[in-house]
Short mmCIF file of C-alpha atoms in Angstrom, two decimals:
data_model
loop_
_atom_site.label_atom_id
_atom_site.label_comp_id
_atom_site.label_asym_id
_atom_site.label_seq_id
_atom_site.Cartn_x
_atom_site.Cartn_y
_atom_site.Cartn_z
CA UNK A 1 12.20 14.84 -2.95
CA UNK A 2 11.74 10.98 -4.82
CA UNK A 3 12.92 7.65 -3.94
CA UNK A 4 11.82 4.35 -4.91
CA UNK A 5 11.45 1.53 -2.01
CA UNK A 6 10.90 -1.76 -2.43
CA UNK A 7 10.30 -4.32 0.33
CA UNK A 8 10.57 -7.80 -0.37
CA UNK A 9 9.74 -10.64 2.66
CA UNK A 10 10.26 -14.23 3.12
CA UNK A 11 9.68 -16.92 5.83
CA UNK A 12 12.82 -19.30 4.34
CA UNK A 13 11.95 -22.25 6.74
CA UNK A 14 15.47 -22.60 7.33
CA UNK A 15 15.32 -25.10 10.72
CA UNK A 16 18.74 -26.90 10.83
CA UNK A 17 17.82 -30.71 10.54
CA UNK A 18 14.80 -30.47 10.19
CA UNK A 19 13.93 -28.27 6.61
CA UNK A 20 14.34 -29.79 3.66
CA UNK A 21 16.49 -29.20 1.16
CA UNK A 22 18.22 -25.92 3.76
CA UNK A 23 21.70 -25.44 1.79
CA UNK A 24 20.22 -25.31 -1.29
CA UNK A 25 16.93 -22.69 -1.20
CA UNK A 26 19.33 -20.36 1.16
CA UNK A 27 22.28 -20.82 -1.99
CA UNK A 28 19.49 -19.39 -4.00
CA UNK A 29 17.33 -17.14 -1.78
CA UNK A 30 20.76 -15.41 -1.46
CA UNK A 31 21.49 -15.46 -5.80
CA UNK A 32 18.13 -14.08 -6.01
CA UNK A 33 18.13 -10.99 -3.99
CA UNK A 34 21.60 -9.95 -4.72
CA UNK A 35 20.37 -9.71 -8.50
CA UNK A 36 17.00 -8.40 -7.29
CA UNK A 37 16.35 -4.62 -6.64
CA UNK A 38 15.25 -4.62 -3.45
CA UNK A 39 16.60 -2.42 -1.25
CA UNK A 40 15.02 -3.11 2.27
CA UNK A 41 14.40 -7.22 2.91
CA UNK A 42 13.07 -9.14 6.36
CA UNK A 43 13.75 -12.47 7.11
CA UNK A 44 12.19 -14.49 8.78
CA UNK A 45 13.05 -18.73 10.13
CA UNK A 46 17.10 -17.77 9.74
CA UNK A 47 17.19 -19.93 12.73
CA UNK A 48 21.29 -20.85 11.59
CA UNK A 49 23.71 -17.93 12.62
CA UNK A 50 26.17 -19.82 9.24
CA UNK A 51 22.60 -19.09 7.20
CA UNK A 52 22.44 -15.57 7.85
CA UNK A 53 26.51 -14.54 7.90
CA UNK A 54 25.97 -16.17 4.88
CA UNK A 55 23.62 -14.20 3.25
CA UNK A 56 25.00 -11.19 4.86
CA UNK A 57 28.36 -11.62 3.24
CA UNK A 58 26.58 -13.06 -0.18
CA UNK A 59 24.69 -9.57 -0.80
CA UNK A 60 27.68 -7.00 1.32
CA UNK A 61 27.99 -5.57 -2.39
CA UNK A 62 24.16 -4.57 -2.79
CA UNK A 63 22.98 -4.79 0.85
CA UNK A 64 25.51 -3.86 3.13
CA UNK A 65 23.76 -3.50 6.32
CA UNK A 66 21.62 -5.37 8.38
CA UNK A 67 21.82 -6.79 11.87
CA UNK A 68 19.46 -10.45 13.00
CA UNK A 69 18.17 -10.35 16.30
CA UNK A 70 18.78 -12.29 18.47
CA UNK A 71 16.38 -13.71 21.44
CA UNK A 72 15.79 -16.61 23.77
CA UNK A 73 18.23 -19.79 23.51
CA UNK A 74 17.36 -20.71 19.55
CA UNK A 75 17.31 -16.79 18.04
CA UNK A 76 14.21 -14.60 17.00
CA UNK A 77 14.92 -15.96 13.26
CA UNK A 78 14.24 -12.62 12.02
CA UNK A 79 17.16 -10.15 10.12
CA UNK A 80 17.42 -7.09 8.15
CA UNK A 81 19.02 -6.53 5.26
CA UNK A 82 18.84 -2.23 3.72
CA UNK A 83 21.00 -0.75 1.73
CA UNK A 84 20.95 2.26 3.53
CA UNK A 85 22.70 2.39 6.93
CA UNK A 86 20.73 0.72 9.57
CA UNK A 87 20.81 3.97 12.00
CA UNK A 88 19.04 2.32 15.45
CA UNK A 89 17.90 -1.09 16.18
CA UNK A 90 15.02 -2.48 18.86
CA UNK A 91 13.94 -5.92 20.15
CA UNK A 92 10.11 -6.60 21.66
CA UNK A 93 9.80 -9.73 22.97
CA UNK A 94 6.16 -11.56 23.20
CA UNK A 95 5.20 -12.65 26.95
CA UNK A 96 3.53 -14.90 25.38
CA UNK A 97 5.47 -17.43 23.14
CA UNK A 98 3.98 -20.87 22.74
CA UNK A 99 4.50 -23.51 25.29
CA UNK A 100 7.51 -24.79 27.38
CA UNK A 101 6.56 -28.35 25.99
CA UNK A 102 6.45 -28.55 22.80
CA UNK A 103 9.52 -28.68 22.01
CA UNK A 104 9.13 -29.25 18.27
CA UNK A 105 6.91 -25.94 17.82
CA UNK A 106 10.16 -24.54 19.14
CA UNK A 107 8.73 -21.03 19.56
CA UNK A 108 9.53 -20.54 22.90
CA UNK A 109 12.64 -21.13 22.80
CA UNK A 110 13.16 -18.94 20.39
CA UNK A 111 12.12 -15.89 22.55
CA UNK A 112 9.72 -14.80 19.60
CA UNK A 113 8.75 -10.57 18.56
CA UNK A 114 9.10 -8.15 17.03
CA UNK A 115 12.28 -6.29 15.31
CA UNK A 116 13.28 -2.78 14.52
CA UNK A 117 15.92 -1.01 12.81
CA UNK A 118 15.61 1.79 11.94
CA UNK A 119 16.86 3.18 8.97
CA UNK A 120 18.16 6.61 7.38
CA UNK A 121 17.91 7.34 3.94
CA UNK A 122 19.57 11.62 3.36
CA UNK A 123 17.34 13.03 5.79
CA UNK A 124 13.66 10.44 5.96
CA UNK A 125 13.64 7.01 8.83
CA UNK A 126 12.07 4.75 7.91
CA UNK A 127 11.42 1.96 10.53
CA UNK A 128 11.46 -1.62 8.73
CA UNK A 129 9.67 -4.30 11.67
CA UNK A 130 9.82 -7.74 10.82
CA UNK A 131 8.06 -10.41 12.70
CA UNK A 132 7.07 -14.02 12.78
CA UNK A 133 3.60 -14.80 15.01
CA UNK A 134 3.30 -18.31 16.19
CA UNK A 135 2.20 -20.50 13.37
CA UNK A 136 -1.43 -22.24 13.40
CA UNK A 137 -0.83 -26.65 13.72
CA UNK A 138 -4.07 -27.91 13.87
CA UNK A 139 -7.98 -26.82 13.67
CA UNK A 140 -8.19 -27.39 17.18
CA UNK A 141 -5.30 -23.88 17.69
CA UNK A 142 -4.79 -24.45 20.40
CA UNK A 143 -2.21 -20.47 20.26
CA UNK A 144 -5.28 -18.21 18.93
CA UNK A 145 -4.46 -16.90 22.54
CA UNK A 146 -0.48 -16.38 21.85
CA UNK A 147 -1.53 -15.37 18.56
CA UNK A 148 -3.35 -12.48 19.77
CA UNK A 149 -2.06 -10.86 22.44
CA UNK A 150 1.02 -11.27 20.32
CA UNK A 151 -0.70 -9.18 17.24
CA UNK A 152 -1.40 -6.33 20.16
CA UNK A 153 1.22 -6.36 21.48
CA UNK A 154 3.01 -5.73 17.80
CA UNK A 155 0.28 -3.15 16.94
CA UNK A 156 1.44 -1.35 20.34
CA UNK A 157 5.05 -1.73 19.59
CA UNK A 158 4.50 0.06 16.21
CA UNK A 159 1.98 2.29 17.37
CA UNK A 160 4.82 3.76 19.81
CA UNK A 161 7.41 3.59 18.27
CA UNK A 162 6.57 4.87 14.21
CA UNK A 163 6.16 8.58 15.34
CA UNK A 164 9.34 10.24 14.53
CA UNK A 165 9.93 8.04 11.06
CA UNK A 166 8.66 9.26 8.18
CA UNK A 167 7.59 5.60 7.23
CA UNK A 168 7.22 2.69 8.77
CA UNK A 169 6.91 -1.01 7.41
CA UNK A 170 5.48 -4.44 9.14
CA UNK A 171 6.50 -7.19 7.42
CA UNK A 172 6.89 -10.85 7.22
CA UNK A 173 4.60 -14.00 8.93
CA UNK A 174 1.97 -12.54 10.30
CA UNK A 175 -0.01 -16.46 11.09
CA UNK A 176 -3.00 -14.40 10.14
CA UNK A 177 -5.19 -14.26 6.73
CA UNK A 178 -6.49 -10.64 5.86
CA UNK A 179 -10.29 -10.09 8.30
CA UNK A 180 -8.67 -12.47 11.10
CA UNK A 181 -9.69 -11.08 14.44
CA UNK A 182 -4.79 -10.55 14.79
CA UNK A 183 -5.09 -9.24 11.21
CA UNK A 184 -7.39 -6.57 12.36
CA UNK A 185 -6.01 -5.62 15.59
CA UNK A 186 -2.63 -5.12 13.61
CA UNK A 187 -4.39 -3.64 11.07
CA UNK A 188 -6.42 -0.95 13.13
CA UNK A 189 -4.18 -0.46 16.30
CA UNK A 190 -0.98 0.82 14.10
CA UNK A 191 -2.78 2.14 12.03
CA UNK A 192 -1.47 0.01 9.32
CA UNK A 193 -2.14 -0.08 4.83
CA UNK A 194 -2.52 -3.50 3.22
CA UNK A 195 -1.27 -3.05 -0.49
CA UNK A 196 -3.99 -5.05 -1.86
CA UNK A 197 -6.73 -2.42 -0.77
CA UNK A 198 -8.40 -1.85 -4.13
CA UNK A 199 -8.58 1.52 -3.06
CA UNK A 200 -5.04 2.78 -2.90
CA UNK A 201 -4.27 0.75 -6.26
CA UNK A 202 -3.39 3.13 -8.55
CA UNK A 203 -3.39 3.17 -12.54
CA UNK A 204 0.38 2.87 -12.68
CA UNK A 205 0.92 -0.17 -11.08
CA UNK A 206 1.89 -2.95 -11.98
CA UNK A 207 0.17 -5.51 -9.29
CA UNK A 208 -1.40 -9.22 -10.20
CA UNK A 209 -3.59 -10.67 -7.58
CA UNK A 210 -1.88 -12.08 -4.80
CA UNK A 211 -2.69 -16.22 -4.09
CA UNK A 212 -2.05 -17.71 -0.90
CA UNK A 213 2.08 -17.36 0.65
CA UNK A 214 0.78 -20.95 2.01
CA UNK A 215 -0.17 -23.97 0.98
CA UNK A 216 0.08 -22.79 -2.36
CA UNK A 217 -0.27 -25.32 -4.84
CA UNK A 218 2.51 -23.81 -6.80
CA UNK A 219 4.54 -24.69 -3.63
CA UNK A 220 6.02 -27.57 -3.59
CA UNK A 221 6.34 -28.58 -0.61
CA UNK A 222 2.61 -27.99 -0.02
CA UNK A 223 0.44 -30.49 1.68
CA UNK A 224 -2.14 -32.15 -1.12
CA UNK A 225 -4.17 -32.71 1.00
CA UNK A 226 -4.43 -28.78 1.93
CA UNK A 227 -4.04 -27.57 -1.35
CA UNK A 228 -6.49 -30.00 -2.74
CA UNK A 229 -9.60 -28.33 -0.81
CA UNK A 230 -8.06 -25.27 -1.16
CA UNK A 231 -5.78 -24.36 -4.13
CA UNK A 232 -4.63 -20.67 -4.04
CA UNK A 233 -3.70 -21.80 -0.38
CA UNK A 234 -4.25 -18.63 2.81
CA UNK A 235 -2.38 -14.97 2.22
CA UNK A 236 -0.98 -14.39 5.62
CA UNK A 237 2.95 -13.01 4.94
CA UNK A 238 1.93 -9.46 4.44
CA UNK A 239 3.72 -6.24 3.85
CA UNK A 240 1.99 -3.40 5.25
CA UNK A 241 2.92 0.37 5.42
CA UNK A 242 1.90 3.57 7.93
CA UNK A 243 3.32 7.04 5.85
CA UNK A 244 3.54 10.81 7.35
CA UNK A 245 1.52 13.32 5.85
CA UNK A 246 4.19 14.63 4.59
CA UNK A 247 4.87 11.55 2.17
CA UNK A 248 2.83 10.83 -0.96
CA UNK A 249 2.55 7.42 -1.48
CA UNK A 250 2.01 5.84 -5.50
CA UNK A 251 2.18 1.78 -5.18
CA UNK A 252 4.08 0.62 -8.34
CA UNK A 253 3.72 -3.41 -8.09
CA UNK A 254 2.91 -6.45 -5.43
CA UNK A 255 3.86 -9.58 -6.50
CA UNK A 256 4.52 -12.93 -4.57
CA UNK A 257 8.33 -13.06 -6.23
CA UNK A 258 10.24 -17.05 -6.53
CA UNK A 259 7.54 -18.83 -7.01
CA UNK A 260 8.92 -20.43 -9.74
CA UNK A 261 11.30 -23.57 -8.76
CA UNK A 262 15.07 -23.20 -7.54
CA UNK A 263 16.62 -23.49 -11.25
CA UNK A 264 17.68 -26.13 -11.73
CA UNK A 265 15.96 -27.97 -9.21
CA UNK A 266 12.39 -29.59 -8.40
CA UNK A 267 11.79 -27.93 -4.94
CA UNK A 268 10.13 -24.03 -3.90
CA UNK A 269 12.49 -21.70 -1.99
CA UNK A 270 10.87 -22.03 0.65
CA UNK A 271 7.93 -23.58 2.13
CA UNK A 272 6.90 -19.95 2.10
CA UNK A 273 6.09 -17.52 -1.03
CA UNK A 274 7.83 -14.49 -0.70
CA UNK A 275 6.32 -10.61 -1.28
CA UNK A 276 7.66 -7.48 -2.46
CA UNK A 277 6.03 -4.62 -1.97
CA UNK A 278 7.50 -1.85 -4.78
CA UNK A 279 6.53 2.14 -3.48
CA UNK A 280 7.36 5.20 -5.56
CA UNK A 281 7.77 8.18 -2.28
CA UNK A 282 7.54 12.14 -2.41
CA UNK A 283 7.73 14.19 -0.14
CA UNK A 284 6.68 17.76 0.76
CA UNK A 285 9.25 20.19 1.68
CA UNK A 286 7.78 20.70 5.40
CA UNK A 287 8.52 18.43 7.50
CA UNK A 288 5.52 17.78 9.21
CA UNK A 289 6.16 14.34 11.54
CA UNK A 290 2.54 14.14 12.78
CA UNK A 291 0.37 11.83 12.11
CA UNK A 292 -2.76 10.59 13.05
CA UNK A 293 -2.63 8.60 15.74
CA UNK A 294 -5.39 5.48 16.20
CA UNK A 295 -8.01 4.95 18.99
CA UNK A 296 -8.71 2.15 21.18
CA UNK A 297 -12.27 4.51 21.05
CA UNK A 298 -12.68 3.81 16.87
CA UNK A 299 -11.27 0.08 17.01
CA UNK A 300 -14.23 -0.47 20.17
CA UNK A 301 -15.17 -3.34 18.41
CA UNK A 302 -11.97 -5.71 17.55
CA UNK A 303 -10.75 -5.02 20.78
CA UNK A 304 -14.13 -6.05 22.54
CA UNK A 305 -13.71 -9.49 20.01
CA UNK A 306 -10.22 -9.52 21.58
CA UNK A 307 -10.96 -9.90 25.37
CA UNK A 308 -14.10 -12.13 24.25
CA UNK A 309 -12.50 -14.77 22.21
CA UNK A 310 -9.26 -14.87 24.73
CA UNK A 311 -11.92 -15.17 27.85
CA UNK A 312 -13.95 -18.03 26.12
CA UNK A 313 -10.41 -20.06 25.65
CA UNK A 314 -9.20 -19.46 29.21
CA UNK A 315 -13.09 -20.94 30.13
CA UNK A 316 -12.31 -23.83 28.35
CA UNK A 317 -9.16 -24.81 29.12
CA UNK A 318 -10.25 -24.22 32.40
CA UNK A 319 -12.52 -26.74 32.69
CA UNK A 320 -10.49 -29.27 30.15
CA UNK A 321 -8.35 -28.90 33.74
#
């Protein structure tokens, strides 16, 4: 059996009363998704229930199944839309979620975490994880410890819950670039693959080197001072995957859609660029659901680095008290 899995993820920057052009952008995002070939969509920062319900109704003819992950005071901002039946859902809230006195950042009030939608396609199971890790608001990065712990918690959750699935996808704004400690924790402990890895790109892949998804010079909301230093921006929004040994996967397309402006407007779809991944999946007849699991022995260096980093941050904070 073969089928095409086409994933889309976007941080929608949908904060009521704060995000610029929110209503027009939500409508434009919905119109794009209605005519696209994506069969699974993961959105972040959909903070308004009204916006979620609007998107849900607008896409009901093409992506009839959806779920919004309610959490905390404001909601997690995470939602998933699917062409196929969502069989089960679960939300894993992180134990560390910013500071309550940082009201303008909002992470504590959102009760953020990672959402899981288990989707059934024929007799196969797809685990779709949608998440949004804590942002780095400035160079001092007082939230580094939060993000590292969130990354570890996410990777453990994916690692523990992915065994029944034939394919596992983690999509969202991870606020961490390839090579960063948080990114290595997520990919190594959960055995997740980055499609940008040149070793897995096939000859038939339609793929252009992806640019940064945040602070990109092509985005109308990017800070000119930041883009002047790094025009390509940072690649912090990702679609990562893991497949069972009974699956053969070919990456057909990996790109940043919606890089252009909203039609008829002078602003972008969001302050982040979207990411999409198209993969051709072929199943063998044998339903071998066993997959190699991660090993802390194999990734000792990464785990030790994370522990040392958290201890150093704790000592710095303690010395300032």
